[in-house]
Coordinates of C-alpha atoms in Angstrom, one line a residue:
X29 CA 156.6 84.2 92.5
X30 CA 158.1 81.0 93.8
X31 CA 158.1 80.3 97.6
X32 CA 159.3 77.2 99.5
X33 CA 159.4 76.5 103.2
X34 CA 160.5 73.6 105.4
X35 CA 160.0 72.9 109.1
X36 CA 161.5 69.9 111.0
X37 CA 161.0 69.0 114.6
X38 CA 163.2 66.5 116.4
X39 CA 163.9 65.2 119.9
X40 CA 161.8 62.9 122.0
X41 CA 159.5 65.7 122.9
X42 CA 159.8 67.5 119.6
X43 CA 161.0 70.5 121.5
X44 CA 163.6 71.6 118.9
X45 CA 162.4 73.0 115.5
X46 CA 164.5 73.8 112.5
X47 CA 163.0 76.1 109.9
X48 CA 164.1 77.4 106.5
X49 CA 162.4 79.2 103.6
X50 CA 163.1 80.6 100.2
X51 CA 160.9 83.2 98.6
X52 CA 160.9 85.7 95.7
X53 CA 158.5 88.7 95.8
X54 CA 157.6 91.2 93.1
X55 CA 156.4 94.6 94.0
X56 CA 153.3 96.1 92.5
X57 CA 153.9 98.8 89.9
X58 CA 151.9 101.8 91.1
X59 CA 149.7 104.0 88.9
X60 CA 152.0 106.9 89.5
X61 CA 154.8 105.0 87.7
X62 CA 152.9 103.8 84.7
X63 CA 151.0 107.1 84.2
X64 CA 153.9 109.5 83.8
X65 CA 153.7 109.7 80.0
X66 CA 150.0 110.7 80.2
X67 CA 149.5 114.4 80.4
X68 CA 145.9 113.9 81.4
X69 CA 146.7 111.6 84.3
X70 CA 146.2 114.5 86.7
X71 CA 143.6 117.2 86.8
X72 CA 143.7 119.9 84.1
X73 CA 143.0 123.4 85.3
X74 CA 143.8 127.1 85.0
X75 CA 144.0 129.8 87.6
X76 CA 142.5 133.2 86.8
X77 CA 142.3 136.5 88.7
X78 CA 138.9 137.8 89.7
X79 CA 137.4 141.0 91.2
X80 CA 134.6 140.8 93.8
X81 CA 132.5 143.7 92.3
X82 CA 129.4 143.0 94.4
X83 CA 131.4 142.3 97.6
X84 CA 129.6 139.1 98.4
X85 CA 132.8 137.1 98.8
X86 CA 131.6 134.6 96.1
X87 CA 132.9 134.2 92.5
X88 CA 130.4 135.0 89.7
X89 CA 131.3 134.2 86.1
X90 CA 131.3 137.9 85.1
X91 CA 133.8 138.7 87.8
X92 CA 136.6 136.4 86.4
X93 CA 139.2 137.9 84.2
X94 CA 139.6 135.3 81.5
X95 CA 142.0 137.5 79.4
X96 CA 145.6 136.7 79.0
X97 CA 146.4 139.3 81.7
X98 CA 144.2 137.5 84.1
X99 CA 145.7 134.1 83.6
X100 CA 147.9 133.2 86.6
X101 CA 149.1 129.7 85.6
X102 CA 147.9 126.3 84.4
X103 CA 148.4 122.6 84.9
X104 CA 147.9 120.0 82.2
X105 CA 146.0 122.6 80.2
X106 CA 146.9 124.8 77.2
X107 CA 144.6 127.9 77.2
X108 CA 145.5 128.6 73.5
X109 CA 144.3 125.1 72.5
X110 CA 142.3 123.6 75.4
X111 CA 141.6 120.3 73.5
X112 CA 145.3 119.6 73.0
X113 CA 146.9 117.5 75.8
X114 CA 150.3 118.5 74.6
X115 CA 153.4 116.5 73.9
X116 CA 154.2 114.1 76.8
X117 CA 157.3 115.2 78.6
X118 CA 157.9 111.9 80.4
X119 CA 158.2 108.3 79.3
X120 CA 158.4 104.7 80.6
X121 CA 161.1 102.3 79.4
X122 CA 159.5 99.6 77.3
X123 CA 161.3 97.0 79.3
X124 CA 160.2 98.3 82.7
X125 CA 159.6 95.4 85.2
X126 CA 158.4 95.2 88.8
X127 CA 161.3 95.3 91.3
X128 CA 162.1 92.0 92.9
X129 CA 163.2 90.7 96.3
X130 CA 165.0 87.4 96.9
X131 CA 164.8 86.2 100.5
X132 CA 166.3 83.3 102.5
X133 CA 165.5 82.7 106.1
X134 CA 166.9 79.9 108.4
X135 CA 166.3 79.5 112.1
X136 CA 166.1 77.2 115.1
X137 CA 163.8 77.3 118.1
X138 CA 164.3 75.2 121.3
X139 CA 162.0 74.9 124.3
X140 CA 164.5 75.2 127.1
X141 CA 161.9 74.9 129.8
X142 CA 158.1 74.2 129.8
X143 CA 156.5 77.2 128.2
X144 CA 159.9 78.9 127.7
X145 CA 161.5 78.9 124.2
X146 CA 164.7 80.4 122.7
X147 CA 165.1 81.2 119.0
X148 CA 167.6 82.3 116.5
X149 CA 166.9 83.4 112.9
X150 CA 169.1 84.6 110.0
X151 CA 167.6 86.5 107.1
X152 CA 169.2 87.5 103.8
X153 CA 167.5 89.6 101.2
X154 CA 168.5 91.0 97.9
X155 CA 166.6 93.8 96.2
X156 CA 167.0 94.3 92.4
X157 CA 165.3 96.2 89.6
X158 CA 164.6 99.2 91.8
X159 CA 162.8 101.9 89.9
X160 CA 164.9 104.8 88.8
X161 CA 164.0 108.0 86.9
X162 CA 160.5 109.2 87.6
X163 CA 160.3 111.7 90.4
X164 CA 163.7 110.5 91.8
X165 CA 167.0 112.3 92.5
X166 CA 168.3 111.8 89.0
X167 CA 165.0 112.6 87.2
X168 CA 166.1 115.1 84.6
X169 CA 167.3 112.5 82.2
X170 CA 164.9 112.5 79.2
X171 CA 164.4 114.8 76.2
X172 CA 160.9 114.3 74.9
X173 CA 161.7 115.9 71.6
X174 CA 164.7 113.8 70.6
X175 CA 164.2 110.8 73.0
X176 CA 167.8 111.4 74.2
X177 CA 168.5 109.8 77.6
X178 CA 171.4 111.2 79.6
X179 CA 174.1 109.0 81.2
X180 CA 176.8 109.8 83.6
X181 CA 179.0 110.7 80.6
X182 CA 176.8 113.8 80.1
X183 CA 177.9 115.2 83.5
X184 CA 181.0 117.1 84.6
X185 CA 182.2 118.1 88.1
X186 CA 181.8 121.8 88.8
X187 CA 182.5 122.1 92.5
X188 CA 184.1 120.4 95.5
X189 CA 182.4 121.0 98.8
X190 CA 184.8 120.8 101.7
X191 CA 184.4 121.5 105.4
X192 CA 183.5 119.9 108.7
X193 CA 180.1 118.7 110.0
X194 CA 178.9 119.9 113.4
X195 CA 179.9 116.6 114.8
X196 CA 183.5 117.2 113.7
X197 CA 183.6 114.9 110.6
X198 CA 185.6 116.3 107.7
X199 CA 184.1 116.0 104.3
X200 CA 185.1 116.6 100.7
X201 CA 182.2 116.1 98.3
X202 CA 182.2 116.6 94.5
X203 CA 179.2 118.1 92.8
X204 CA 178.3 117.5 89.1
X205 CA 176.3 119.4 86.5
X206 CA 175.2 118.6 82.9
X207 CA 178.3 119.3 80.7
X208 CA 178.4 122.3 78.3
X209 CA 178.3 120.1 75.2
X210 CA 175.0 118.4 76.3
X211 CA 173.5 121.8 77.3
X212 CA 174.4 123.3 73.9
X213 CA 172.7 120.3 72.1
X214 CA 169.5 119.7 74.0
X215 CA 169.6 122.0 77.1
X216 CA 168.3 120.7 80.4
X217 CA 165.9 117.8 79.6
X218 CA 162.4 118.5 80.9
X219 CA 161.2 115.0 81.3
X220 CA 161.7 111.8 83.2
X221 CA 162.4 108.3 81.9
X222 CA 161.3 105.6 84.4
X223 CA 163.6 102.6 84.2
X224 CA 164.9 99.8 86.4
X225 CA 168.1 101.1 87.8
X226 CA 171.0 99.4 86.2
X227 CA 174.2 98.2 88.1
X228 CA 172.5 98.7 91.4
X229 CA 171.1 96.4 94.1
X230 CA 170.6 96.4 97.9
X231 CA 171.4 93.5 100.3
X232 CA 170.1 92.9 103.8
X233 CA 171.7 90.5 106.2
X234 CA 170.4 90.2 109.8
X235 CA 170.5 88.0 112.9
X236 CA 167.6 87.9 115.4
X237 CA 167.6 86.3 118.8
X238 CA 164.2 85.7 120.5
X239 CA 163.0 84.5 123.9
X240 CA 159.3 83.7 124.5
X241 CA 157.8 82.7 127.8
X242 CA 154.1 82.0 127.6
X243 CA 151.9 83.1 130.5
X244 CA 152.3 80.4 133.1
X245 CA 153.2 80.3 136.8
X246 CA 152.1 84.0 137.0
X247 CA 154.6 85.5 134.5
X248 CA 155.3 86.0 130.8
X249 CA 158.1 87.4 128.7
X250 CA 158.8 88.3 125.1
X251 CA 162.3 89.5 124.1
X252 CA 164.2 90.0 120.9
X253 CA 167.5 91.4 119.7
X254 CA 168.4 92.2 116.1
X255 CA 171.7 93.0 114.5
X256 CA 171.7 93.7 110.7
X257 CA 173.4 95.5 107.9
X258 CA 171.6 96.9 104.8
X259 CA 173.9 98.1 102.1
X260 CA 173.8 99.3 98.5
X261 CA 176.0 98.2 95.7
X262 CA 176.6 100.8 92.9
X263 CA 178.3 99.8 89.6
X264 CA 179.6 102.0 86.8
X265 CA 176.1 102.6 85.4
X266 CA 174.3 102.9 88.7
X267 CA 174.2 106.7 88.7
X268 CA 173.1 109.2 86.1
X269 CA 174.0 112.4 88.0
X270 CA 177.1 111.2 90.0
X271 CA 176.4 113.7 92.8
X272 CA 175.5 112.1 96.2
X273 CA 172.0 113.6 96.5
X274 CA 169.5 113.7 99.3
X275 CA 166.3 112.0 98.3
X276 CA 162.9 111.1 99.7
X277 CA 162.5 108.1 97.5
X278 CA 162.8 104.5 98.6
X279 CA 166.1 104.2 96.7
X280 CA 168.5 105.3 99.4
X281 CA 169.9 108.4 101.1
X282 CA 173.2 108.6 99.2
X283 CA 172.8 107.6 95.5
X284 CA 176.4 106.9 94.4
X285 CA 178.4 105.6 97.3
X286 CA 179.2 102.0 96.7
X287 CA 178.8 99.8 99.8
X288 CA 177.2 102.5 101.8
X289 CA 174.4 101.8 104.3
X290 CA 170.9 102.2 103.0
X291 CA 169.1 104.9 105.0
X292 CA 165.6 105.5 103.7
X293 CA 164.0 108.8 104.4
X294 CA 160.8 108.6 106.4
X295 CA 157.6 109.5 104.5
X296 CA 155.3 109.4 107.5
X297 CA 152.9 112.2 108.4
X298 CA 154.2 115.3 110.2
X299 CA 157.5 117.0 110.1
X300 CA 160.0 114.1 109.6
X301 CA 162.3 115.7 107.1
X302 CA 165.5 114.7 109.0
X303 CA 164.6 111.0 109.8
X304 CA 166.6 108.4 107.9
X305 CA 165.7 104.9 108.9
X306 CA 168.7 102.7 109.6
X307 CA 169.6 101.0 112.9
X308 CA 172.1 98.2 112.9
X309 CA 170.9 97.0 116.2
X310 CA 167.8 97.1 118.3
X311 CA 166.2 95.2 121.1
X312 CA 162.8 95.0 122.9
X313 CA 161.9 93.2 126.2
X314 CA 158.3 93.0 127.4
X315 CA 157.1 91.2 130.5
X316 CA 154.3 90.9 133.0
X317 CA 154.1 89.4 136.5
X318 CA 150.8 88.6 138.2
X319 CA 150.8 89.8 141.8
X320 CA 148.4 88.7 144.6
X321 CA 145.0 90.3 144.9
X322 CA 144.5 90.7 141.2
X323 CA 147.3 93.1 140.6
X324 CA 149.5 92.9 137.4
X325 CA 152.8 94.6 136.9
X326 CA 154.2 94.9 133.4
X327 CA 157.3 96.6 131.8
X328 CA 158.6 97.3 128.3
X329 CA 162.2 98.2 127.6
X330 CA 163.2 99.3 124.1
X331 CA 166.5 100.4 122.6
X332 CA 168.0 101.0 119.2
X333 CA 171.1 102.6 117.5
X334 CA 170.6 106.2 116.6
X335 CA 169.6 107.0 113.0
X336 CA 172.0 108.7 110.5
X337 CA 171.9 112.5 110.5
X338 CA 172.8 113.0 106.8
X339 CA 174.2 116.5 106.7
X340 CA 173.7 118.2 103.3
X341 CA 174.4 121.4 101.4
X342 CA 172.2 122.9 98.7
X343 CA 174.4 123.7 95.7
X344 CA 173.2 125.6 92.6
X345 CA 175.0 125.9 89.3
X346 CA 173.2 128.9 87.6
X347 CA 172.5 129.0 83.9
X348 CA 174.1 132.4 83.8
X349 CA 177.3 130.7 84.9
X350 CA 177.0 128.2 82.0
X351 CA 175.6 125.5 84.2
X352 CA 172.3 123.6 84.1
X353 CA 170.6 125.8 86.7
X354 CA 169.5 122.9 88.8
X355 CA 169.5 123.0 92.6
X356 CA 171.1 119.9 94.3
X357 CA 170.9 118.8 97.9
X358 CA 174.3 117.2 98.3
X359 CA 174.8 114.8 101.2
X360 CA 178.3 115.4 102.5
X361 CA 178.7 112.5 104.9
X362 CA 178.2 108.7 104.5
X363 CA 175.1 107.2 106.1
X364 CA 177.2 105.8 108.9
X365 CA 179.3 108.9 109.3
X366 CA 177.3 110.8 111.9
X367 CA 174.4 109.4 113.9
X368 CA 172.0 110.6 116.6
X369 CA 172.5 109.2 120.1
X370 CA 171.0 105.7 120.7
X371 CA 167.4 105.7 121.9
X372 CA 166.4 103.9 125.1
X373 CA 162.9 103.9 126.6
X374 CA 161.4 102.2 129.7
X375 CA 157.6 102.0 130.2
X376 CA 155.8 100.6 133.3
X377 CA 152.2 99.5 133.9
X378 CA 150.3 98.5 137.1
X379 CA 146.8 97.3 136.9
X380 CA 144.1 95.9 139.2
X381 CA 141.6 93.5 137.8
X382 CA 138.3 93.2 139.6
X383 CA 135.4 90.8 138.9
X384 CA 132.1 92.6 138.5
X385 CA 130.0 89.5 137.5
X386 CA 130.9 86.1 136.4
X387 CA 131.3 87.4 132.8
X388 CA 132.5 91.0 133.4
X389 CA 135.6 92.6 134.8
X390 CA 136.7 96.1 135.7
X391 CA 140.4 97.0 135.2
X392 CA 141.9 100.1 136.8
X393 CA 145.4 100.9 135.4
X394 CA 148.3 103.3 135.8
X395 CA 150.9 103.7 133.1
X396 CA 154.2 105.5 133.0
X397 CA 155.9 106.1 129.7
X398 CA 159.6 107.1 129.4
X399 CA 160.1 106.4 133.1
X400 CA 163.7 107.8 133.1
X401 CA 162.5 110.9 131.3
X402 CA 165.1 110.7 128.6
X403 CA 165.3 113.7 126.3
X404 CA 167.2 112.1 123.4
X405 CA 167.4 114.1 120.2
X406 CA 165.6 112.5 117.3
X407 CA 166.0 115.2 114.7
X408 CA 168.3 118.2 114.0
X409 CA 168.3 120.7 111.2
X410 CA 170.6 118.7 108.8
X411 CA 171.0 121.4 106.2
X412 CA 174.4 123.1 106.7
X413 CA 174.0 125.9 104.1
X414 CA 174.1 126.9 100.4
X415 CA 176.8 127.0 97.8
X416 CA 176.7 129.3 94.8
X417 CA 178.8 128.2 91.9
X418 CA 178.8 131.6 90.1
X419 CA 180.5 133.3 93.1
X420 CA 182.1 130.2 94.7
X421 CA 180.8 131.2 98.1
X422 CA 179.3 129.1 100.8
X423 CA 176.6 130.7 103.0
X424 CA 176.0 128.8 106.3
X425 CA 172.5 128.2 107.5
X426 CA 171.9 130.0 110.8
X427 CA 169.6 127.2 112.1
X428 CA 172.0 124.4 111.1
X429 CA 172.2 121.7 113.8
X430 CA 169.3 123.1 115.8
X431 CA 167.1 120.6 117.5
X432 CA 163.8 119.8 115.7
X433 CA 162.5 116.9 117.7
X434 CA 163.2 115.1 121.0
X435 CA 161.7 111.9 122.4
X436 CA 158.4 112.5 124.2
X437 CA 158.9 113.3 128.0
X438 CA 157.7 111.2 130.9
X439 CA 153.9 110.8 130.8
X440 CA 151.5 109.3 133.3
X441 CA 148.2 107.8 132.2
X442 CA 145.4 106.5 134.3
X443 CA 142.5 104.4 132.9
X444 CA 139.5 102.3 133.6
X445 CA 138.4 99.4 131.3
X446 CA 135.2 97.3 131.5
X447 CA 135.3 94.0 129.7
X448 CA 132.2 91.7 129.3

């Protein structure tokens, strides 16, 4: 992929630098994407019941019930014909390509004082060709028997969710289902078709201010402030199921709202089901001052805008009601509609450096994290309840809006480090 960069320094002391770059990047297509038509891509197995007749808590072959009654369930395995991998239920578009990113960066740095520089950078990125279909919010799109691929024309609105979020924001959100004509023809498609999402792209535009003071005259400083916007652009063919769905994919949090902010759901370890990454501003300041007698005092100050909450309702259109039977988690507020409180954190460190030998030092330190003992809420239960289309009733979730995570409390840490 092409990349081009240019740097120019001017002034008598060359203390002002202009920088610019253009780059295009292509993502790697993962094995999970290209292997979806292969039924044997995953392990093939069957679960059978067994009886511990000799009570040794171990399975022997003669204790396994291999009859039809003993079969519990299978994966990628047909017990009636074990050698047959079966008809693939998924497929990959023949024209599938790696998603691409176009990036432009321009900036200037100026050494205001010796060892102290200020900087400004502007970044623009455009993301295109985002993968769509396999294991995503609109995955039920492909009929492996006929090769039929659903479009938004195969969906019809069946409900309108209305109400108010716990933060007082009113919502009116339509919910769609596969239309009766499509259901009568092919039913609910069982497979996925992985394609590059049409009529859809994301753009990022951000400004960054930096200040850097190298360690000199007993002190150092690094500071930055960023303001950005990351939005999605959805055209007429940008959605298959027009419902605004909650998703854990790297597409976005609301699939069909044109010009909405992109708020990607965290996929980190632990319980992070209500974390959607999007802060339009954030800053960080880190500094250290060298005191007499080998003491060093350091501080770190961090702040960012609170992430979106993304309230949602689970809506089901039962097959008994003539619907497709699918359960949809419907986001009822825009990504910028309701946010958690902004996060601020102050950390301090005091250390004493002692010389043991000419080549070894002993450092005794004391750290304090979250000095002001903030208890900012980071996660709430963002599911508001469930809606049943057959009865037209909404059942609130009793735990809705309850706190799931707060910032870690004030912590003191003491340490000793030997360097040689």
